[in-house]
Coordinates of C-alpha atoms in Angstrom, one line a residue:
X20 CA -4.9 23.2 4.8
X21 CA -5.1 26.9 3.6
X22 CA -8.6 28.2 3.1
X23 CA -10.0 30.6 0.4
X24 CA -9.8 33.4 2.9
X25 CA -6.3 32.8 3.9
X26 CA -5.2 32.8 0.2
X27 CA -6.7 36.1 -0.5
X28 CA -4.5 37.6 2.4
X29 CA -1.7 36.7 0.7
X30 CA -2.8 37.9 -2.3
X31 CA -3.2 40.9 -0.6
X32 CA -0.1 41.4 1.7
X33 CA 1.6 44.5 1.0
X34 CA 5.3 43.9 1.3
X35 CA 6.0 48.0 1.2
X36 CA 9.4 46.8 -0.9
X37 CA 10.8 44.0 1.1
X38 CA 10.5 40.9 -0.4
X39 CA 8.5 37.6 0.2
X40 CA 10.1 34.2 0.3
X41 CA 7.4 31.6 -1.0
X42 CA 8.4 27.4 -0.1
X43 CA 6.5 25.2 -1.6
X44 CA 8.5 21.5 -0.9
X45 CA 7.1 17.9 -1.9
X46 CA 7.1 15.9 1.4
X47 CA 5.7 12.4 0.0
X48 CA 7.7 9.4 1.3
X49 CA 7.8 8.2 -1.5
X50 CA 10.0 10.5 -3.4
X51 CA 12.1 10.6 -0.3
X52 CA 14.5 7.5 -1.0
X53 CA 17.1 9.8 -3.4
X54 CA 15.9 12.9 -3.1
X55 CA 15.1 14.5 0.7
X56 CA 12.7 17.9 0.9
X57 CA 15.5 19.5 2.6
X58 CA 18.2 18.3 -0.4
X59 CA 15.5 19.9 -2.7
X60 CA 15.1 23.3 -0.5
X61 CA 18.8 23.5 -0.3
X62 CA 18.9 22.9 -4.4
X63 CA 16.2 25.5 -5.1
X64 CA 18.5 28.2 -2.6
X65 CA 21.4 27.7 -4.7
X66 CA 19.8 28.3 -7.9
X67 CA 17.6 31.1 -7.1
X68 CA 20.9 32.8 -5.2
X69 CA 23.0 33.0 -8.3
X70 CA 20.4 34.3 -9.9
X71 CA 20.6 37.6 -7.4
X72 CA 23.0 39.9 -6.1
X73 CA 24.2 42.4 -3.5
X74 CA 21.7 42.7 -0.2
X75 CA 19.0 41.0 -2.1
X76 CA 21.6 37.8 -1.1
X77 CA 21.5 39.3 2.0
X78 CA 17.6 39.3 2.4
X79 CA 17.3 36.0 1.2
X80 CA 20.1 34.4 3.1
X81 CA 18.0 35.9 6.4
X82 CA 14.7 34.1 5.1
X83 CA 15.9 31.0 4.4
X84 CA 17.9 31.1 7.8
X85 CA 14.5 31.1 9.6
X86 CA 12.7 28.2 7.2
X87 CA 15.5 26.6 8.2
X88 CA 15.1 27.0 11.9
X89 CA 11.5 26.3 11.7
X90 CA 12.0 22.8 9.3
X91 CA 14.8 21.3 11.7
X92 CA 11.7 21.6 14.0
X93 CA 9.2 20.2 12.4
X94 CA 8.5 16.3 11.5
X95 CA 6.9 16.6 8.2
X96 CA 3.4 15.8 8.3
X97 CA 1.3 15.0 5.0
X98 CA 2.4 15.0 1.6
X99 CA 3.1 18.8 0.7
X100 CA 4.4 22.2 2.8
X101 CA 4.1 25.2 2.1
X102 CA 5.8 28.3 3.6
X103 CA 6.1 32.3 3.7
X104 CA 7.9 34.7 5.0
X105 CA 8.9 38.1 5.4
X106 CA 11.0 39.2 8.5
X107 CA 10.5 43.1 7.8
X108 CA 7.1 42.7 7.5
X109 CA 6.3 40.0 10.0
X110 CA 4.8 37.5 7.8
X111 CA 5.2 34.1 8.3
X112 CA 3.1 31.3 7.6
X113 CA 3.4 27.5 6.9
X114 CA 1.3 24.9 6.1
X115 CA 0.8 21.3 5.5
X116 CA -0.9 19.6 2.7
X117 CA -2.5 16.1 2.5
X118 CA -1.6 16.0 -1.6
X119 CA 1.9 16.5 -2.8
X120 CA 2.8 20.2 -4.2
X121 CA 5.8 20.8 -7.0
X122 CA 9.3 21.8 -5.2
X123 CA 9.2 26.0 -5.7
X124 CA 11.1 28.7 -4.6
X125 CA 10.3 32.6 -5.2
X126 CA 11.7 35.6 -3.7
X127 CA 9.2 38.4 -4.7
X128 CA 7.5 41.7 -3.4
X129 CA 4.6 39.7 -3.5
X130 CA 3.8 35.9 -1.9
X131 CA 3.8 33.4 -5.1
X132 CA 0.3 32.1 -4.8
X133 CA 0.3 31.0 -8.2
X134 CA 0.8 27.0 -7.0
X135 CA -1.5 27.3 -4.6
X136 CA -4.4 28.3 -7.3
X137 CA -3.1 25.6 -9.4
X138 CA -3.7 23.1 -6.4
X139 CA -7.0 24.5 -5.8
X140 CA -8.3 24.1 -9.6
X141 CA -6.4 20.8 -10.4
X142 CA -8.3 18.9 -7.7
X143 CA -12.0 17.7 -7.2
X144 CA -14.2 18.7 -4.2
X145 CA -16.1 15.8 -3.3
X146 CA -19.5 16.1 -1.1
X147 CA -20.8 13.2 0.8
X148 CA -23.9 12.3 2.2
X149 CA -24.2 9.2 4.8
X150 CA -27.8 8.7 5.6
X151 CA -30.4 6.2 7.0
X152 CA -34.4 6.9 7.3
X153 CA -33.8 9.1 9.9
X154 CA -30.2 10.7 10.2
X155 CA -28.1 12.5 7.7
X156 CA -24.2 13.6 8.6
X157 CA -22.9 16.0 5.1
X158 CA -19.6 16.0 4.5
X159 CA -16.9 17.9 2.1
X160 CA -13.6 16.6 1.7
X161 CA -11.5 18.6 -0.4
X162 CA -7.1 18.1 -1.2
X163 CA -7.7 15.4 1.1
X164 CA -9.4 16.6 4.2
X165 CA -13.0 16.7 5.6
X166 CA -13.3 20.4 4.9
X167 CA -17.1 20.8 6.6
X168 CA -19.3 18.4 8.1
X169 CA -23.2 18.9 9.4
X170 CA -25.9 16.6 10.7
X171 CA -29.2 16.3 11.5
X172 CA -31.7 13.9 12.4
X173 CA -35.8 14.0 11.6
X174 CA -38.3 12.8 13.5
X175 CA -39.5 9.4 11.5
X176 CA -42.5 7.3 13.3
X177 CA -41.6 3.4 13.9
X178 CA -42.7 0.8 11.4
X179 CA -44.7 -1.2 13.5
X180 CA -48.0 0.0 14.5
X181 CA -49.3 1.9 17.7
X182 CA -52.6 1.2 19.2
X183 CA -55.5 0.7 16.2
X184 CA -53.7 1.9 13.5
X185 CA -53.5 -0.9 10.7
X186 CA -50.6 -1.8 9.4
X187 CA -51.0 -0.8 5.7
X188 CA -51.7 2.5 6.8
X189 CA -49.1 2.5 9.5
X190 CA -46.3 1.5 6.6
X191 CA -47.5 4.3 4.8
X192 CA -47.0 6.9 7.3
X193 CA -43.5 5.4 8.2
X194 CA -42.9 5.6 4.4
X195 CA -44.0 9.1 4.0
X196 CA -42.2 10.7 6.9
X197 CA -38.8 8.3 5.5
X198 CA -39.3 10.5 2.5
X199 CA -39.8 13.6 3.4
X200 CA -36.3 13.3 5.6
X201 CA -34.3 12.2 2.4
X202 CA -36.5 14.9 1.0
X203 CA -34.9 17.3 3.6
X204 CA -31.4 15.8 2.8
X205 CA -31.3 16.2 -0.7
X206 CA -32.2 20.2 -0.4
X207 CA -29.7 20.7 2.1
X208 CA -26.7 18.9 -0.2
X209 CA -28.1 21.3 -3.3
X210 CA -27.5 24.5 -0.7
X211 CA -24.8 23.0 0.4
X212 CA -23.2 22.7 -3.4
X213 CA -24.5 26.1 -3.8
X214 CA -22.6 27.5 -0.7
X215 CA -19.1 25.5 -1.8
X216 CA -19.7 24.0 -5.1
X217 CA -18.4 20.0 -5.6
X218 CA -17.7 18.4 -8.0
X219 CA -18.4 14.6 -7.0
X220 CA -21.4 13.5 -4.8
X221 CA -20.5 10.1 -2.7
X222 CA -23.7 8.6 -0.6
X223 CA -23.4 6.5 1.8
X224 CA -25.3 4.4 4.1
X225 CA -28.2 1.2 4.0
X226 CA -28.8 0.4 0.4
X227 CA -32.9 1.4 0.9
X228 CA -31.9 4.8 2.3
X229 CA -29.2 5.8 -0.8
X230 CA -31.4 4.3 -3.3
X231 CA -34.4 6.4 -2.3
X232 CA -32.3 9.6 -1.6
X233 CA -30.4 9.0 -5.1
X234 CA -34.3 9.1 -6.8
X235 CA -35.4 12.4 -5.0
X236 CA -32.0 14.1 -5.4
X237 CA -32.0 17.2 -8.3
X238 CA -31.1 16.2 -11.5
X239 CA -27.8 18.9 -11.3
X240 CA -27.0 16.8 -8.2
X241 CA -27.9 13.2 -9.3
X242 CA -25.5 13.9 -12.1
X243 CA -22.4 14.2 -9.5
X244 CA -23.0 10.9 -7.9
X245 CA -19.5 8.9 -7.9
X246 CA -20.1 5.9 -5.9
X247 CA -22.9 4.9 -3.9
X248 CA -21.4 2.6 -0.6
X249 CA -22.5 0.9 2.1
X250 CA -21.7 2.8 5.3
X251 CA -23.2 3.1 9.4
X252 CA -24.6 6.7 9.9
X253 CA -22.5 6.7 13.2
X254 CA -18.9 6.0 11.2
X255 CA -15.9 7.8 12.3
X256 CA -14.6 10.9 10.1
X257 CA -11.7 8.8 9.8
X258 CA -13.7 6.3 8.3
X259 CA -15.4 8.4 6.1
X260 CA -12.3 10.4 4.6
X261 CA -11.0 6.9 3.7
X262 CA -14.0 5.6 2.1
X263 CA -14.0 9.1 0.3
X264 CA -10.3 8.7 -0.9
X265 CA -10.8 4.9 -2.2
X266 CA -13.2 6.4 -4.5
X267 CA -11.2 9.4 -5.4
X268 CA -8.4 7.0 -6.2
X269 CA -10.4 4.4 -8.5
X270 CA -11.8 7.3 -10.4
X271 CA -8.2 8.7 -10.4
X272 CA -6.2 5.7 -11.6
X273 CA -9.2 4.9 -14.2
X274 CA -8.5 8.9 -15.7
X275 CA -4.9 8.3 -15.7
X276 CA -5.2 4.9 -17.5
X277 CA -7.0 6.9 -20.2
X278 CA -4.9 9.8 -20.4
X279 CA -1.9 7.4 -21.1
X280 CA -3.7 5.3 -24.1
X281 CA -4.5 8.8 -25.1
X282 CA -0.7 9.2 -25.5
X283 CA 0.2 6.2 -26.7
X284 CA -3.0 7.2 -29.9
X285 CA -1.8 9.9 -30.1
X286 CA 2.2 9.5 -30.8
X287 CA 4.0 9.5 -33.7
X288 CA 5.3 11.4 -36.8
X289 CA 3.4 14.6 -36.6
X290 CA 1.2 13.6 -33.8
X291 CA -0.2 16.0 -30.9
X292 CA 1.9 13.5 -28.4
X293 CA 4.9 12.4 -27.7
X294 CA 6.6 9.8 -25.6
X295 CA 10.3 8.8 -24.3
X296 CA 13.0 10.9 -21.6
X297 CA 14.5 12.4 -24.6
X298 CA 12.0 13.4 -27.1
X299 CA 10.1 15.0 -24.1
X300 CA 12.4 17.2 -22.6
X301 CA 13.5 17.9 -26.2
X302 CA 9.1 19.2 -26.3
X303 CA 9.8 20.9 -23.2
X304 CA 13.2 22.9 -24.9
X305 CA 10.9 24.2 -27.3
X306 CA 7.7 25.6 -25.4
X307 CA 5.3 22.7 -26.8
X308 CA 4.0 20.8 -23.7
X309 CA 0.6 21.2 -22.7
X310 CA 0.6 18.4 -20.4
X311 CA 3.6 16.8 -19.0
X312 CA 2.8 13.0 -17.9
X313 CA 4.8 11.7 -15.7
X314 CA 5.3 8.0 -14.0
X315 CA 5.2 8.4 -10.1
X316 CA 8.0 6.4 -9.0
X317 CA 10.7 7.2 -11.9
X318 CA 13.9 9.0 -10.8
X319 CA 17.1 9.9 -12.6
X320 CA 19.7 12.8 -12.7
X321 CA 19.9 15.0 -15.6
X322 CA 21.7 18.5 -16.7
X323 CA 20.7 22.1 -17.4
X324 CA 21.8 24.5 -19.5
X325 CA 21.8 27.9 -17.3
X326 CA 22.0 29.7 -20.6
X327 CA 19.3 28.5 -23.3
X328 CA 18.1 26.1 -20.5
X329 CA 17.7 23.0 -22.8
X330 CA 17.5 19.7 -20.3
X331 CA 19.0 16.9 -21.3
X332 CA 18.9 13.1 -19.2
X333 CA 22.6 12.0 -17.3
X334 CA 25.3 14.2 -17.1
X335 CA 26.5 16.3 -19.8
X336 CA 29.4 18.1 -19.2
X337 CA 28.6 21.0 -22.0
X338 CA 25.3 22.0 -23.9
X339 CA 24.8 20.4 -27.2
X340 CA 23.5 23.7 -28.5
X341 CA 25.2 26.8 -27.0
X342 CA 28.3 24.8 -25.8
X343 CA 27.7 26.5 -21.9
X344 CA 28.5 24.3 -19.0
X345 CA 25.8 22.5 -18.0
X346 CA 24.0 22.2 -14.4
X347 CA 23.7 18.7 -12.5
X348 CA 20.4 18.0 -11.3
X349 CA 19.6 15.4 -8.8
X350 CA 16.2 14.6 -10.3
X351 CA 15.7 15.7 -14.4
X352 CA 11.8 14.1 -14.0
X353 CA 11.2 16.6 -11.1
X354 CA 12.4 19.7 -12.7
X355 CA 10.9 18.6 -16.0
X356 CA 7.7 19.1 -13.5
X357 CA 8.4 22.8 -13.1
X358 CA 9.7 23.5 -16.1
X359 CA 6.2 22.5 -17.6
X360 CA 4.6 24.7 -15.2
X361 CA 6.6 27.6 -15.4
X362 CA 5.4 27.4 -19.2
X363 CA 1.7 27.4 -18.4
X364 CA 1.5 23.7 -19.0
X365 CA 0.1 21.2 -16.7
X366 CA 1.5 17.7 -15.3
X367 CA 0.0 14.9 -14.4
X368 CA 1.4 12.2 -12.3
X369 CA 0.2 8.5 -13.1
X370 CA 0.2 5.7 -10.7
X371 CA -0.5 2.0 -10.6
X372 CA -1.6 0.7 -14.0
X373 CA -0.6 4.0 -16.0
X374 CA 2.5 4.1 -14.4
X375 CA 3.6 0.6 -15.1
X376 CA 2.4 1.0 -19.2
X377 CA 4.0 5.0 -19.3
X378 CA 7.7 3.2 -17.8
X379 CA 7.1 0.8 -20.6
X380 CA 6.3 2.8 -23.9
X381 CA 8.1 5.9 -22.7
X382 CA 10.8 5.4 -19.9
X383 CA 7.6 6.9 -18.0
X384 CA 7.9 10.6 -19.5
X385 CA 5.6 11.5 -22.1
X386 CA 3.3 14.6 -22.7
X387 CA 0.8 15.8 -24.8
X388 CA 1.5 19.0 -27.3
X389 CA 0.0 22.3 -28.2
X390 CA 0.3 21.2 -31.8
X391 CA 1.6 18.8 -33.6
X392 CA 5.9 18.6 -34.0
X393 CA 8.3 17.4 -35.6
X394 CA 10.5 16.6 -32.4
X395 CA 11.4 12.8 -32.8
X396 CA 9.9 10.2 -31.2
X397 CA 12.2 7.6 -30.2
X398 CA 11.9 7.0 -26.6
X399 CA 14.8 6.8 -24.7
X400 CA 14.5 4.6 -21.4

């Protein structure tokens, strides 16, 4: 995973007029049944290619030589790659993602960072705390890796009694010194959110231990708590990362269950949403999507215009509008994707529940507008 730091040098490399190839390939296996990362590199080559001429062919066809090289290398790991390089310059570097990125390609003087901010704001840093009367371990997990971890332990005096201490007062020592440790914990998550600021608080751990920590936690804090789950204060980071993501998921799916009855309200003659493979792309044509929903396990080829770049589902031999010969594409959902983002929209992809209910009321393409439009609604499945 690429840190904040390592971002910022890209931001800052200096190309001194050479130009920077940025990869940025989607690696699930689950969108590799029809369509392959390497089909889609090979795709995104071809496109950006005719778009340039002379030795910028030249430059290019020597950068994506060496992706090449390195990718017949590699067995994909994660969910998401991305890659940059520069052979003039001697910059090359690739990395894997746990989340899925968007298929991009850009030959620039600059690295394209752009998708990599986008990652970076779209998803939630979650901060978890696994405690029991005496230990604490403080994790953040973040695009689906433990990103930092700490521990410590207090002392905490035994809860039977020493010698001629009674027991009432024995309890209540025990008691205080339980306390002040989840006292201790709860300052360390607020410099801990104040050092790399989360956005959901998981703890885990003996239900007495969370329940007291939850009470002495700061109210900016207590606010951020997601789930509260049983876990052993010696569990793996395995184990922890996958309680983390089961909780990221349920609060995921229940967002995108949401944000698809949203559509569904909102859809209609002269409504802010719109639904159906047609109507959609139609939204897309004409600059209007603000957030492109889309069903995660829908697939289907489609057609371009290179010219006034209207999309259109299947293949169409000419464009309905300016009669140029249209483009085949492998997959019209995927570059539907990057067409949204390319216009500053944003997309979300439903799974589960959302999924199943977006494939039924829109062929599992739908989006919400800037405005309201007259673009028709029909869906077409």
């Amino acid at each position: 995973m690429l840190t904040q730091e390592q971002i910022e040098q890209l931001e800052a490399f200096d190309a001194q007029g050479a130009r920077v190839l940025s990869v940025y390939l989607d690696l699930d296996p689950a969108s590799q049944i029809r369509r392959s990362y390497r089909i889609a590199f090979e795709d995104l080559v071809k496109a950006l290619r005719a778009r340039l001429e002379g030795q910028e062919q030249a430059d290019l066809s020597r950068e994506v030589e060496r992706v090449q090289t390195w990718l017949d290398s590699q067995d994909p790991r994660g969910k998401g790659l991305a890659v940059f390089s520069c052979t003039p310059r001697g910059l090359w570097h690739a990395s894997f993602f746990a989340v899925r990125v968007m298929n991009h390609l850009a030959f620039e003087p600059t690295p394209d960072v752009a998708p990599l901010l986008r990652l970076v704001d779209e998803y939630e840093r979650y901060a978890v705390a696994v405690v029991d009367k005496e230990r604490a371990r403080l994790f953040t997990v973040f695009l689906g890796e433990i990103e930092e971890m700490e521990e410590f332990k207090d002392f905490v005096i035994g809860k039977h009694r020493q010698g001629g201490v009674s027991d009432a007062r024995y309890q209540r020592h025990h008691e205080t010194h339980v306390y002040w440790h989840l006292k201790r914990v709860a300052q360390r998550l607020a410099e801990l959110h104040r050092r790399r600021r989360f956005d959901r608080l998981i703890l885990a751990g003996p239900e007495e231990a969370t329940t007291e920590l939850r009470r002495v936690l700061p109210r900016a804090l207590a606010h951020r708590v997601a789930a509260v789950i049983p876990a052993e204060v010696f569990a793996s980071e395995r184990e922890i990362l996958d309680k983390t993501l089961e909780v990221e998921r349920r609060i995921e799916r229940e967002s995108e269950e949401r944000l698809v009855r949203q559509l569904v309200d909102l859809a209609g003659p002269g409504g802010r949403a719109i639904l159906g493979v047609r109507p959609t792309l139609a939204a897309l044509w004409a600059d209007l999507v603000q957030t492109l929903v889309v069903a995660h396990s829908v697939r289907g080829d489609g057609s371009e215009c290179p010219n006034c770049l209207r999309l259109e589902p299947g293949r169409v031999e000419s464009c309905p509008t300016c009669g140029a010969a249209m483009r085949h594409l492998h997959d019209i959902y995927h570059r539907a994707m990057e067409r949204a983002v390319d216009q500053a929209g944003s997309v979300e992809v439903v799974y589960g529940e959302a999924e199943r209910h977006l494939v039924d009321v829109g062929g599992g393409l739908g989006a919400l507008l800037r405005y309201a439009s007259p673009v028709p609604q029909a869906a077409v499945r």
